Coordinates of C-alpha atoms in Angstrom, one line a residue:
Chain A
M824 CA -44.3 37.6 61.2
T825 CA -41.4 35.2 60.9
T826 CA -39.0 35.1 58.2
L827 CA -36.9 32.0 57.2
V828 CA -33.6 33.0 55.8
F829 CA -31.9 30.2 53.8
L830 CA -28.2 30.5 53.2
L831 CA -27.5 28.1 50.2
E832 CA -24.1 27.2 48.3
E833 CA -25.6 27.4 44.8
P834 CA -28.9 28.4 42.9
S835 CA -30.2 24.8 42.3
A836 CA -31.0 24.7 45.9
K837 CA -33.0 27.7 45.9
D838 CA -34.9 26.0 43.0
A839 CA -35.8 22.9 44.6
L840 CA -36.7 24.9 48.0
E841 CA -39.1 27.3 46.1
G842 CA -40.8 24.2 44.9
V843 CA -40.9 21.9 48.2
L844 CA -41.2 24.6 51.0
P845 CA -44.8 25.5 50.5
K846 CA -45.4 21.8 51.4
I847 CA -43.4 22.0 54.6
I848 CA -43.9 25.2 56.1
P849 CA -47.2 27.6 57.0
R850 CA -48.1 29.9 54.3
D851 CA -47.6 33.1 56.5
V852 CA -43.9 32.1 56.9
R853 CA -41.9 34.4 54.7
V854 CA -38.9 33.0 52.9
E855 CA -35.6 34.8 51.8
Y856 CA -32.6 33.3 50.0
L857 CA -29.0 34.2 50.3
L858 CA -27.2 32.5 47.5
F859 CA -23.4 32.0 47.6
E860 CA -20.8 30.9 45.0
G861 CA -19.8 27.4 46.3
K862 CA -18.7 26.1 49.7
Q863 CA -15.7 28.3 50.5
D864 CA -17.9 31.4 49.6
L865 CA -20.4 30.4 52.1
E866 CA -18.4 29.6 54.9
K867 CA -16.4 32.8 54.5
R868 CA -19.2 35.2 54.6
M869 CA -22.2 33.5 56.3
A870 CA -21.2 34.8 59.5
R871 CA -21.1 38.5 58.6
K872 CA -24.5 38.0 56.6
I873 CA -26.0 36.6 59.6
R874 CA -24.8 39.3 61.8
G875 CA -25.7 42.1 59.5
W876 CA -29.4 40.7 58.8
L877 CA -31.7 43.4 60.0
D878 CA -35.1 41.7 60.5
K879 CA -34.8 40.4 64.0
H880 CA -37.6 38.1 63.4
S881 CA -35.9 36.0 61.2
L882 CA -34.8 32.4 61.6
F883 CA -31.7 31.1 59.7
V884 CA -31.2 27.8 57.8
V885 CA -28.0 26.9 56.4
L886 CA -28.1 24.1 53.7
R887 CA -25.1 22.6 51.9
D888 CA -24.1 19.5 50.3
Q889 CA -21.9 16.9 52.0
D890 CA -20.1 15.9 48.7
N891 CA -16.9 14.3 50.1
G892 CA -16.6 15.8 53.3
D893 CA -17.3 14.4 56.8
C894 CA -20.8 15.4 57.7
Q895 CA -20.3 15.9 61.5
V896 CA -17.0 18.0 60.9
I897 CA -18.9 20.2 58.2
K898 CA -21.9 20.6 60.6
Q899 CA -19.6 21.6 63.5
R900 CA -17.8 24.2 61.3
L901 CA -20.7 25.7 60.1
M902 CA -22.4 25.9 63.5
E903 CA -19.3 27.7 64.7
R904 CA -20.0 30.5 61.9
C905 CA -23.5 30.8 62.9
G906 CA -22.2 31.3 66.7
E907 CA -19.7 34.0 65.2
G908 CA -22.8 35.5 63.6
G909 CA -24.6 35.8 66.9
R910 CA -27.1 33.2 65.9
P911 CA -26.3 29.9 67.3
E912 CA -29.7 28.3 67.3
T913 CA -29.3 28.3 63.3
L914 CA -30.7 25.1 61.7
V915 CA -27.5 23.7 60.0
R916 CA -28.5 20.9 57.4
I917 CA -26.4 18.7 55.3
A918 CA -27.8 17.2 51.9
C919 CA -26.1 13.5 51.7
R920 CA -24.1 13.6 49.4
E921 CA -25.7 16.1 47.3
L922 CA -29.1 17.6 47.1
E923 CA -30.2 15.4 44.0
S924 CA -30.3 12.6 46.7
W925 CA -33.6 14.3 47.7
F926 CA -35.0 13.7 44.1
V927 CA -33.7 10.2 43.9
G928 CA -35.7 9.5 47.2
D929 CA -38.8 10.3 45.3
W930 CA -38.7 8.8 41.8
Q931 CA -42.5 9.3 41.5
A932 CA -41.6 13.0 41.8
V933 CA -39.0 12.5 39.1
G934 CA -41.2 10.8 37.0
E935 CA -43.9 13.5 37.1
A936 CA -41.4 16.2 36.4
F937 CA -40.1 14.8 33.2
N938 CA -43.1 13.1 32.0
L939 CA -41.6 9.5 32.5
P940 CA -44.6 8.0 34.4
N941 CA -42.5 4.4 34.7
L942 CA -39.9 6.0 36.7
H943 CA -41.7 5.5 40.1
K944 CA -40.8 1.8 39.8
Q945 CA -37.2 2.6 40.2
S946 CA -38.0 3.1 43.9
A947 CA -38.3 -0.5 44.4
K948 CA -34.7 -1.3 43.5
A949 CA -32.2 -1.9 46.3
I950 CA -29.9 0.9 45.3
Y951 CA -32.2 3.7 45.6
R952 CA -33.5 2.7 49.1
N953 CA -31.1 4.7 50.7
P954 CA -30.4 7.2 48.3
D955 CA -28.1 9.3 50.8
K956 CA -25.6 6.5 50.3
L957 CA -25.3 7.0 46.7
G958 CA -21.8 8.3 45.3
S959 CA -23.5 10.7 42.9
S960 CA -27.4 11.1 42.6
V961 CA -26.8 13.4 39.5
T962 CA -25.3 10.3 37.9
E963 CA -28.3 8.3 38.8
L964 CA -30.8 10.8 37.2
R965 CA -28.7 10.7 34.3
K966 CA -29.2 7.3 33.8
F967 CA -32.6 8.1 32.8
I968 CA -32.8 11.6 31.9
P969 CA -29.3 11.8 30.0
T970 CA -29.3 15.4 29.6
Y971 CA -30.2 16.0 33.1
Q972 CA -28.9 19.6 34.4
K973 CA -29.0 20.7 37.8
R974 CA -31.0 23.8 37.9
D975 CA -33.5 22.9 35.5
G976 CA -33.9 19.5 37.3
A977 CA -34.4 21.2 40.6
R978 CA -37.0 23.8 39.2
R979 CA -38.9 20.8 37.8
I980 CA -38.7 18.3 40.3
G981 CA -39.0 20.7 43.5
H982 CA -42.8 21.2 43.6
H983 CA -43.5 17.3 42.8
L984 CA -41.6 16.2 45.8
D985 CA -43.8 14.5 48.6
V986 CA -42.7 15.3 52.2
E987 CA -44.0 11.8 53.3
R988 CA -42.6 9.3 50.8
N989 CA -39.2 10.6 50.5
R990 CA -36.6 8.0 51.3
S991 CA -33.9 10.5 51.7
R992 CA -32.7 10.3 55.3
S993 CA -31.2 13.8 55.0
F994 CA -34.4 15.2 53.4
Q995 CA -36.5 13.8 56.4
V996 CA -34.1 15.4 59.0
F997 CA -34.1 18.5 56.9
V998 CA -38.1 18.6 57.2
Q999 CA -37.9 17.7 60.8
G1000 CA -35.5 20.3 61.6
L1001 CA -37.4 23.0 59.9
N1002 CA -40.5 22.0 61.7
R1003 CA -38.9 22.2 65.2
L1004 CA -37.3 25.4 64.2
L1005 CA -40.7 27.0 63.8
A1006 CA -42.3 25.4 66.5
E1007 CA -39.6 26.5 69.0
Q1008 CA -40.5 30.1 67.8
G1009 CA -44.2 29.5 68.1
A1010 CA -44.8 30.2 64.3
A1011 CA -46.0 26.8 63.4
Chain B
M1420 CA -19.2 14.1 16.5
R1421 CA -16.8 15.7 18.8
I1422 CA -13.4 17.5 18.2
E1423 CA -11.3 15.7 20.7
S1424 CA -8.0 17.8 20.1
I1425 CA -6.9 20.9 18.5
R1426 CA -3.2 21.5 17.7
L1427 CA -2.1 24.7 16.1
K1428 CA 1.4 25.9 15.2
N1429 CA 2.3 29.4 13.8
F1430 CA -1.5 30.3 13.7
R1431 CA -1.6 33.9 14.5
T1432 CA -1.2 34.1 18.4
F1433 CA -1.1 30.4 18.6
Q1434 CA 2.5 29.7 18.0
D1435 CA 2.5 26.3 19.4
V1436 CA -0.5 25.2 21.4
T1437 CA -2.6 21.8 22.1
M1438 CA -5.8 21.5 23.5
R1439 CA -6.4 17.9 24.6
D1440 CA -9.5 16.1 25.8
I1441 CA -11.8 18.7 24.8
P1442 CA -15.2 18.3 26.4
R1443 CA -18.6 18.5 24.8
L1444 CA -19.1 21.8 26.3
C1445 CA -15.9 23.6 26.3
I1446 CA -15.8 27.1 27.8
L1447 CA -13.1 29.5 27.0
I1448 CA -11.9 32.5 29.2
G1449 CA -8.9 35.0 28.6
A1450 CA -8.3 38.7 28.9
N1451 CA -9.0 40.6 25.8
G1452 CA -6.7 39.9 23.1
T1453 CA -5.6 36.3 24.3
G1454 CA -7.1 34.7 21.2
K1455 CA -10.7 33.3 21.9
S1456 CA -11.9 34.7 18.9
T1457 CA -8.7 33.7 17.0
L1458 CA -9.6 30.2 17.9
F1459 CA -12.7 30.1 16.5
S1460 CA -11.6 31.7 13.1
V1461 CA -9.5 28.3 12.8
F1462 CA -12.8 26.8 11.8
G1463 CA -13.8 29.7 9.7
F1464 CA -10.4 29.5 7.8
L1465 CA -11.1 25.4 7.2
R1466 CA -14.4 26.3 5.8
D1467 CA -13.2 29.0 3.6
A1468 CA -10.5 26.8 2.5
M1469 CA -12.6 23.9 1.6
T1470 CA -15.2 26.1 -0.5
T1471 CA -12.6 28.2 -2.2
N1472 CA -8.5 27.5 -1.6
V1473 CA -6.0 28.3 0.9
T1474 CA -5.0 31.6 -0.9
A1475 CA -8.5 32.9 -0.5
A1476 CA -9.0 31.6 2.8
L1477 CA -5.9 33.4 4.2
G1478 CA -6.9 36.5 2.2
R1479 CA -10.0 36.9 4.1
L1480 CA -8.4 36.4 7.4
G1481 CA -5.2 38.4 6.8
G1482 CA -5.8 40.6 4.0
S1483 CA -3.6 41.0 0.8
R1484 CA -0.8 39.8 2.9
G1485 CA -2.6 37.0 3.9
F1486 CA 0.0 34.2 4.9
Q1487 CA 2.5 36.6 6.3
E1488 CA -0.4 38.1 8.6
V1489 CA -1.8 34.8 9.5
R1490 CA 1.4 33.3 10.4
S1491 CA 2.7 34.1 14.0
R1492 CA 5.0 37.0 14.0
G1493 CA 8.7 36.5 14.0
C1494 CA 8.0 32.7 13.2
T1495 CA 9.5 30.9 9.9
G1496 CA 7.8 27.6 9.9
P1497 CA 4.6 26.6 8.1
I1498 CA 1.2 27.3 9.5
E1499 CA 0.0 24.1 10.9
I1500 CA -3.5 22.6 11.8
E1501 CA -4.4 19.4 13.1
L1502 CA -7.7 18.3 14.5
K1503 CA -8.7 15.0 16.0
I1504 CA -12.2 14.1 15.7
R1505 CA -14.3 11.4 17.4
A1506 CA -17.1 10.4 15.0
D1507 CA -19.6 7.7 14.7
L1508 CA -19.0 6.1 11.2
G1509 CA -21.8 3.5 11.8
R1510 CA -19.2 1.1 12.9
K1511 CA -18.6 -0.3 16.5
G1512 CA -17.4 2.3 18.7
A1513 CA -16.5 5.9 17.5
N1514 CA -13.5 6.6 15.4
L1515 CA -10.9 8.8 15.8
I1516 CA -10.1 10.8 12.7
T1517 CA -6.9 12.8 12.5
Y1518 CA -6.8 15.5 9.8
G1519 CA -3.4 17.4 9.5
L1520 CA -2.9 20.8 7.3
S1521 CA 0.5 22.3 7.0
I1522 CA 0.5 25.5 4.9
D1523 CA 3.7 27.2 3.6
E1524 CA 4.9 29.8 1.3
Q1525 CA 6.4 29.0 -2.2
N1526 CA 7.6 31.8 -4.3
G1527 CA 5.4 34.3 -2.4
R1528 CA 2.2 32.1 -2.9
P1529 CA 0.5 30.0 -0.1
V1530 CA 0.7 26.3 -1.0
V1531 CA -0.5 22.9 0.8
A1532 CA 2.7 21.7 1.9
R1533 CA 1.4 18.5 3.7
E1534 CA -2.3 17.2 4.0
I1535 CA -3.1 14.2 5.6
L1536 CA -6.4 12.1 6.8
K1537 CA -6.0 9.0 9.0
Y1538 CA -8.1 7.2 11.2
R1539 CA -8.3 4.0 13.0
R1540 CA -11.1 1.6 12.3
G1541 CA -12.0 0.2 15.6
S1542 CA -10.0 0.8 18.8
K1543 CA -6.8 -0.9 18.0
G1544 CA -4.0 -0.9 15.5
Q1545 CA -2.4 1.8 13.7
P1546 CA -4.2 4.4 12.0
W1547 CA -4.8 4.0 8.2
H1548 CA -3.6 6.7 5.9
F1549 CA -6.3 7.8 3.5
L1550 CA -4.9 10.7 2.1
N1551 CA -1.2 11.9 2.1
F1552 CA -0.4 15.0 0.0
S1553 CA 2.1 17.6 -0.3
Y1554 CA 2.6 20.6 -2.7
G1555 CA -0.3 19.5 -4.9
S1556 CA 0.3 15.9 -5.5
G1557 CA 0.2 12.6 -3.3
E1558 CA -1.5 9.5 -2.6
A1559 CA -5.1 8.9 -1.7
V1560 CA -7.2 5.6 -1.3
T1561 CA -9.7 4.7 -3.8
N1562 CA -11.7 1.7 -2.3
E1563 CA -12.4 2.7 1.5
L1564 CA -15.2 0.5 1.9
E1565 CA -16.8 -1.7 4.4
S1566 CA -15.7 -4.7 2.7
V1567 CA -11.9 -3.8 3.0
K1568 CA -10.7 -5.5 6.1
D1569 CA -7.0 -5.1 6.0
E1570 CA -4.9 -2.0 5.4
N1571 CA -3.1 -4.0 2.7
D1572 CA -6.2 -4.5 0.5
L1573 CA -6.6 -0.5 0.5
V1574 CA -5.9 0.6 -3.0
R1575 CA -4.0 3.8 -3.2
E1576 CA -3.4 6.0 -6.3
A1577 CA -1.0 8.7 -7.0
Q1578 CA -2.9 11.9 -7.8
T1579 CA -2.4 15.4 -8.8
L1580 CA -4.4 18.4 -7.8
K1581 CA -5.3 21.1 -10.0
N1582 CA -3.4 23.8 -7.8
P1583 CA -1.1 23.2 -5.1
D1584 CA -3.4 25.6 -3.0
I1585 CA -6.2 23.3 -3.1
L1586 CA -7.3 21.1 -0.2
A1587 CA -7.5 17.4 -1.4
I1588 CA -10.5 16.5 0.7
K1589 CA -12.3 19.0 -1.4
G1590 CA -10.5 18.3 -4.8
L1591 CA -10.9 14.7 -4.8
A1592 CA -14.4 13.6 -5.9
Q1593 CA -13.8 9.7 -4.7
F1594 CA -13.9 11.1 -1.2
E1595 CA -17.4 11.8 -1.0
R1596 CA -18.3 8.2 -0.6
F1597 CA -15.9 7.9 2.5
P1598 CA -17.6 8.2 5.8
A1599 CA -14.4 9.8 7.6
V1600 CA -14.4 12.6 4.9
M1601 CA -17.9 13.2 5.1
A1602 CA -17.8 13.4 8.9
L1603 CA -14.9 16.0 8.6
G1604 CA -16.6 17.8 5.9
D1605 CA -19.8 18.1 7.7
L1606 CA -18.2 19.4 10.6
I1607 CA -16.0 22.2 8.6
E1608 CA -19.2 23.3 6.4
N1609 CA -21.7 23.4 9.1
W1610 CA -20.3 24.6 12.2
H1611 CA -21.7 27.8 13.4
L1612 CA -20.4 31.1 15.1
S1613 CA -22.9 33.1 16.9
D1614 CA -21.9 36.5 17.8
F1615 CA -25.4 37.9 18.6
H1616 CA -25.7 41.5 18.1
I1617 CA -28.8 43.2 19.5
S1618 CA -28.9 46.0 17.1
R1619 CA -29.1 43.4 14.2
A1620 CA -31.9 41.1 15.5
R1621 CA -34.3 43.9 16.4
P1622 CA -35.3 45.3 13.1
E1623 CA -38.1 43.2 11.3
Q1624 CA -36.9 41.4 8.6
E1625 CA -38.5 41.8 4.9
A1626 CA -40.3 38.7 4.3
G1627 CA -38.0 35.7 3.6
Y1628 CA -37.1 32.1 4.6
A1629 CA -34.6 31.1 7.2
E1630 CA -34.3 28.0 9.2
H1631 CA -31.3 28.8 11.3
L1632 CA -30.5 31.9 13.2
S1633 CA -27.7 33.9 11.5
R1634 CA -24.4 34.7 13.0
E1635 CA -25.4 38.0 14.1
G1636 CA -29.1 37.3 14.8
E1637 CA -30.6 39.4 12.1
N1638 CA -33.1 36.8 10.9
L1639 CA -34.5 36.3 14.1
S1640 CA -38.0 37.0 13.3
L1641 CA -37.8 34.5 10.1
V1642 CA -36.6 31.7 12.2
I1643 CA -39.4 32.2 14.6
E1644 CA -41.8 32.1 11.9
Y1645 CA -40.4 29.0 10.4
L1646 CA -40.3 27.5 13.9
F1647 CA -44.0 28.5 14.2
K1648 CA -45.4 27.3 11.0
Q1649 CA -43.0 24.0 10.7
H1650 CA -42.0 23.1 14.2
R1651 CA -44.8 24.0 16.4
P1652 CA -43.6 21.9 19.6
V1653 CA -40.1 23.3 19.3
F1654 CA -41.8 26.9 19.1
D1655 CA -43.9 26.1 22.2
T1656 CA -40.8 24.9 23.9
I1657 CA -39.2 28.3 23.3
V1658 CA -42.1 30.3 24.4
E1659 CA -42.3 28.2 27.4
K1660 CA -38.8 28.9 28.4
L1661 CA -38.9 32.4 27.5
K1662 CA -41.9 32.8 29.9
D1663 CA -39.8 31.4 32.5
R1664 CA -37.0 33.6 32.2
V1665 CA -38.4 36.8 31.6
P1666 CA -40.8 38.1 34.1
G1667 CA -44.1 39.3 32.9
I1668 CA -43.9 37.5 29.2
T1669 CA -47.0 35.1 28.7
S1670 CA -46.7 34.6 25.0
V1671 CA -44.8 35.5 21.8
E1672 CA -46.5 35.6 18.5
A1673 CA -44.9 35.8 14.9
K1674 CA -47.3 37.5 12.5
P1675 CA -46.8 38.4 8.9
T1676 CA -48.1 41.8 8.1
E1677 CA -49.8 42.9 4.9
E1678 CA -46.7 44.3 3.4
G1679 CA -45.2 40.8 3.9
R1680 CA -43.0 41.6 6.7
V1681 CA -42.9 39.6 10.0
L1682 CA -43.7 41.0 13.4
L1683 CA -43.0 39.6 16.7
K1684 CA -45.4 40.5 19.4
F1685 CA -44.9 39.7 23.0
Q1686 CA -47.8 39.6 25.3
D1687 CA -47.3 40.8 28.8
G1688 CA -49.8 39.1 31.2
A1689 CA -50.5 42.3 33.0
F1690 CA -51.6 44.0 29.7
E1691 CA -54.3 43.6 27.1
D1692 CA -52.2 44.8 24.0
P1693 CA -49.0 43.0 23.0
I1694 CA -45.6 44.7 22.6
L1695 CA -43.8 44.8 19.4
A1696 CA -40.6 43.2 19.2
R1697 CA -38.8 46.5 18.7
F1698 CA -40.0 47.9 22.0
V1699 CA -39.2 44.7 24.4
S1700 CA -36.0 44.8 26.4
D1701 CA -32.7 43.9 24.9
G1702 CA -32.4 41.0 27.3
T1703 CA -35.8 39.5 26.0
I1704 CA -34.7 39.7 22.5
K1705 CA -31.3 38.1 23.4
M1706 CA -32.8 35.2 25.5
L1707 CA -35.3 34.6 22.7
A1708 CA -32.1 34.3 20.1
Y1709 CA -30.4 31.8 22.4
L1710 CA -33.2 29.7 22.8
T1711 CA -34.1 29.9 19.1
L1712 CA -30.2 28.8 18.5
L1713 CA -30.4 26.1 21.0
Y1714 CA -33.7 24.3 20.6
D1715 CA -32.9 24.4 16.7
P1716 CA -34.4 21.3 15.1
K1717 CA -31.4 20.6 13.1
P1718 CA -28.4 21.4 15.4
H1719 CA -25.0 22.4 14.1
P1720 CA -22.4 19.9 14.5
L1721 CA -20.0 22.7 16.3
L1722 CA -21.5 25.7 17.5
C1723 CA -19.1 28.3 18.6
V1724 CA -20.8 31.3 20.8
E1725 CA -19.0 34.6 21.6
E1726 CA -19.9 36.3 25.3
P1727 CA -23.5 34.9 25.5
E1728 CA -23.6 36.8 28.9
N1729 CA -24.0 40.4 27.1
Q1730 CA -27.5 42.1 27.9
L1731 CA -28.7 39.2 30.2
Y1732 CA -29.4 39.5 33.6
P1733 CA -26.6 37.5 35.8
T1734 CA -29.0 34.9 37.4
L1735 CA -30.0 33.6 33.8
L1736 CA -26.6 32.7 33.0
W1737 CA -26.5 29.6 35.0
D1738 CA -29.4 28.2 33.1
L1739 CA -27.9 29.5 29.6
A1740 CA -24.8 27.4 30.6
E1741 CA -27.0 24.3 31.6
E1742 CA -28.9 24.5 28.1
F1743 CA -25.6 25.0 26.0
R1744 CA -24.5 21.7 27.8
T1745 CA -27.8 20.0 26.9
Y1746 CA -27.3 21.0 23.4
A1747 CA -23.9 19.5 23.3
M1748 CA -25.0 16.3 25.1
R1749 CA -27.6 15.9 22.7
G1750 CA -24.7 14.8 20.4
E1751 CA -22.9 18.0 19.3
Q1752 CA -20.3 20.2 20.4
V1753 CA -20.2 23.8 21.8
F1754 CA -17.4 26.2 22.5
V1755 CA -18.4 29.2 24.2
S1756 CA -15.9 32.2 25.2
T1757 CA -16.9 34.3 28.2
H1758 CA -16.2 37.0 30.5
S1759 CA -18.8 36.2 33.1
P1760 CA -18.1 34.6 36.5
D1761 CA -21.7 33.9 37.0
F1762 CA -21.7 31.7 33.8
L1763 CA -18.8 30.2 34.8
N1764 CA -19.9 29.4 38.2
A1765 CA -22.3 26.7 36.4
A1766 CA -19.3 25.2 34.7
N1767 CA -17.6 21.7 35.7
L1768 CA -14.1 21.7 36.1
D1769 CA -13.3 19.6 32.8
E1770 CA -15.2 22.1 30.7
V1771 CA -13.0 25.0 31.4
F1772 CA -10.0 26.3 29.7
W1773 CA -8.3 29.4 29.8
L1774 CA -6.1 31.3 27.2
A1775 CA -2.9 33.5 28.7
K1776 CA -0.3 35.3 26.9
E1777 CA 3.3 34.6 27.7
Q1778 CA 6.0 36.5 25.6
G1779 CA 3.3 37.5 23.2
F1780 CA 2.0 34.2 22.2
T1781 CA -1.1 32.5 23.6
K1782 CA -1.0 29.3 25.6
I1783 CA -4.1 27.4 26.7
I1784 CA -4.2 25.8 30.0
R1785 CA -7.0 23.2 31.0
A1786 CA -8.6 23.9 34.4
K1787 CA -8.4 20.2 35.2
D1788 CA -4.7 20.4 35.0
D1789 CA -4.3 22.9 37.5
K1790 CA -3.7 21.0 40.6
Q1791 CA -5.1 24.0 43.1
V1792 CA -8.1 24.7 40.9
A1793 CA -9.0 21.0 40.9
A1794 CA -8.6 20.7 44.7
Y1795 CA -10.9 23.6 45.4
M1796 CA -13.5 22.4 43.0
A1797 CA -13.4 18.9 44.8
E1798 CA -13.9 21.0 47.8
G1799 CA -17.3 22.5 46.4
D1800 CA -16.3 25.7 45.1
K1801 CA -17.5 27.1 41.9
M1802 CA -15.3 28.1 38.8
G1803 CA -16.3 31.6 38.5
Y1804 CA -15.6 32.1 42.1
L1805 CA -12.1 31.0 41.7
W1806 CA -11.8 32.8 38.7
K1807 CA -12.5 36.0 40.7
E1808 CA -10.2 35.1 43.5
G1809 CA -7.4 34.7 41.0
L1810 CA -6.7 31.4 40.9
F1811 CA -6.5 30.8 37.2
R1812 CA -2.9 31.6 37.1
G1813 CA -1.6 33.6 34.1
V1814 CA -5.1 34.4 33.0
N1815 CA -5.0 38.1 33.9
L1816 CA -1.8 38.8 32.6
R1817 CA -1.3 40.4 29.2

């Protein structure tokens, strides 16, 4: 049985994945989460965590926000850490610019999560056509949900996300990468 | 309403301290004895001074030698407190109200050496002085009304208070009509300190009535009963949240017994019989208490919380921090003192202040002002993580 191990920079990413992963991966794939305390902590400790992981049937996925960094540089650095951990095939994905872009990419899901049925209309707006380009998607969410909080929001929205309709490019790339990773291992 | 800045002089360990740009959610960290609770005691002191007088308020804080005990050690000047409050007084934009209090000793008795209240109407211009008192007498405006458009139209009257240890905002009846004083009074009177003690909250109360959770939480079952009867949607929200946080809990019931006591019963989905409150875990009771506090239908203008992390599973603390922030964003303000890195990991850079002692007195440092901390946060670190790494300089020193 395959296990997917997610290395994440903060708990809200786990909350979102717990909701959406059942729509992406087969049911017989086990999922584990390793939570770090921010980006520095993730980079510093990930290689050792990967190297020391006992279950050899595991596949690793590193997911972090881009924030202000350069996507390619970040990815390169994280790949190197995976190499140091002895698992260079590890999937590294960056949410641009932050995880919440995946939510802005699917206003219908946000609307369902917060019981704001009219919110899906926002998806017609030009600025939301490419949510990965937004400076801060949390700020965008707060325009409609003033008290929006990261964990609470991720937990509510995660299981409403639709894999097909999401407009976030980084979300789509994440889904494709995950499918490929599992296919290569003959699990999907 | 929001406290924007606090300036303290000669108040216990705060010999000369200013907190500026205080956010809606303000998280205070610092070693034991650096003055986190003392900061909260400033609000308690103001409330006592307003409901009684300065002498009694000092007595409550410092015993029989009140003034001497409350004044910073080795200092000679008056005790000074200055609050700047941003309040919506029903006009365009929020007004900045400044309230200043200076307390000295005269012939061995505490007196109000100076008390001022001023605020700006609108965003420009000099602030208008509404009250300016010292040693029991001074001037106060008598016609602060919507119709007054120019400061020169204000009518000021010389007045004398019954006693020089009484606050003019309390002693002068005409102020009750003034929005700025009402806002200040509401803050001072209705701020709330939560210092939850599990052992106090556990025993079921005698039948009674309570709308707000008390400081130590001993009326928890009464408040739950009140919410159950009067605010069902709030009660349902609390139960929903509790179910999310505490594995196994599927419902909570507040039940008056024949003797008139109120029993809280927790249903665990796996078992048929509910568990009585006295047998559920400390963490469950504590989480229930915080949810009751935070989903209060009539929130406090200022909520101060001491170390909310005790008894709670670390992964719950991020959610708790989010809930404090939501409470604050709904229009109020929350001050939290904590020793928990997990709680702090959920904090934004501008929400954290740390208290450190230097030569016997406390200074308060805003995390945002520390360039190194700010730089790491911009790179995606977390506050609790940076704290553990020792980057909050001075905070671990005694």
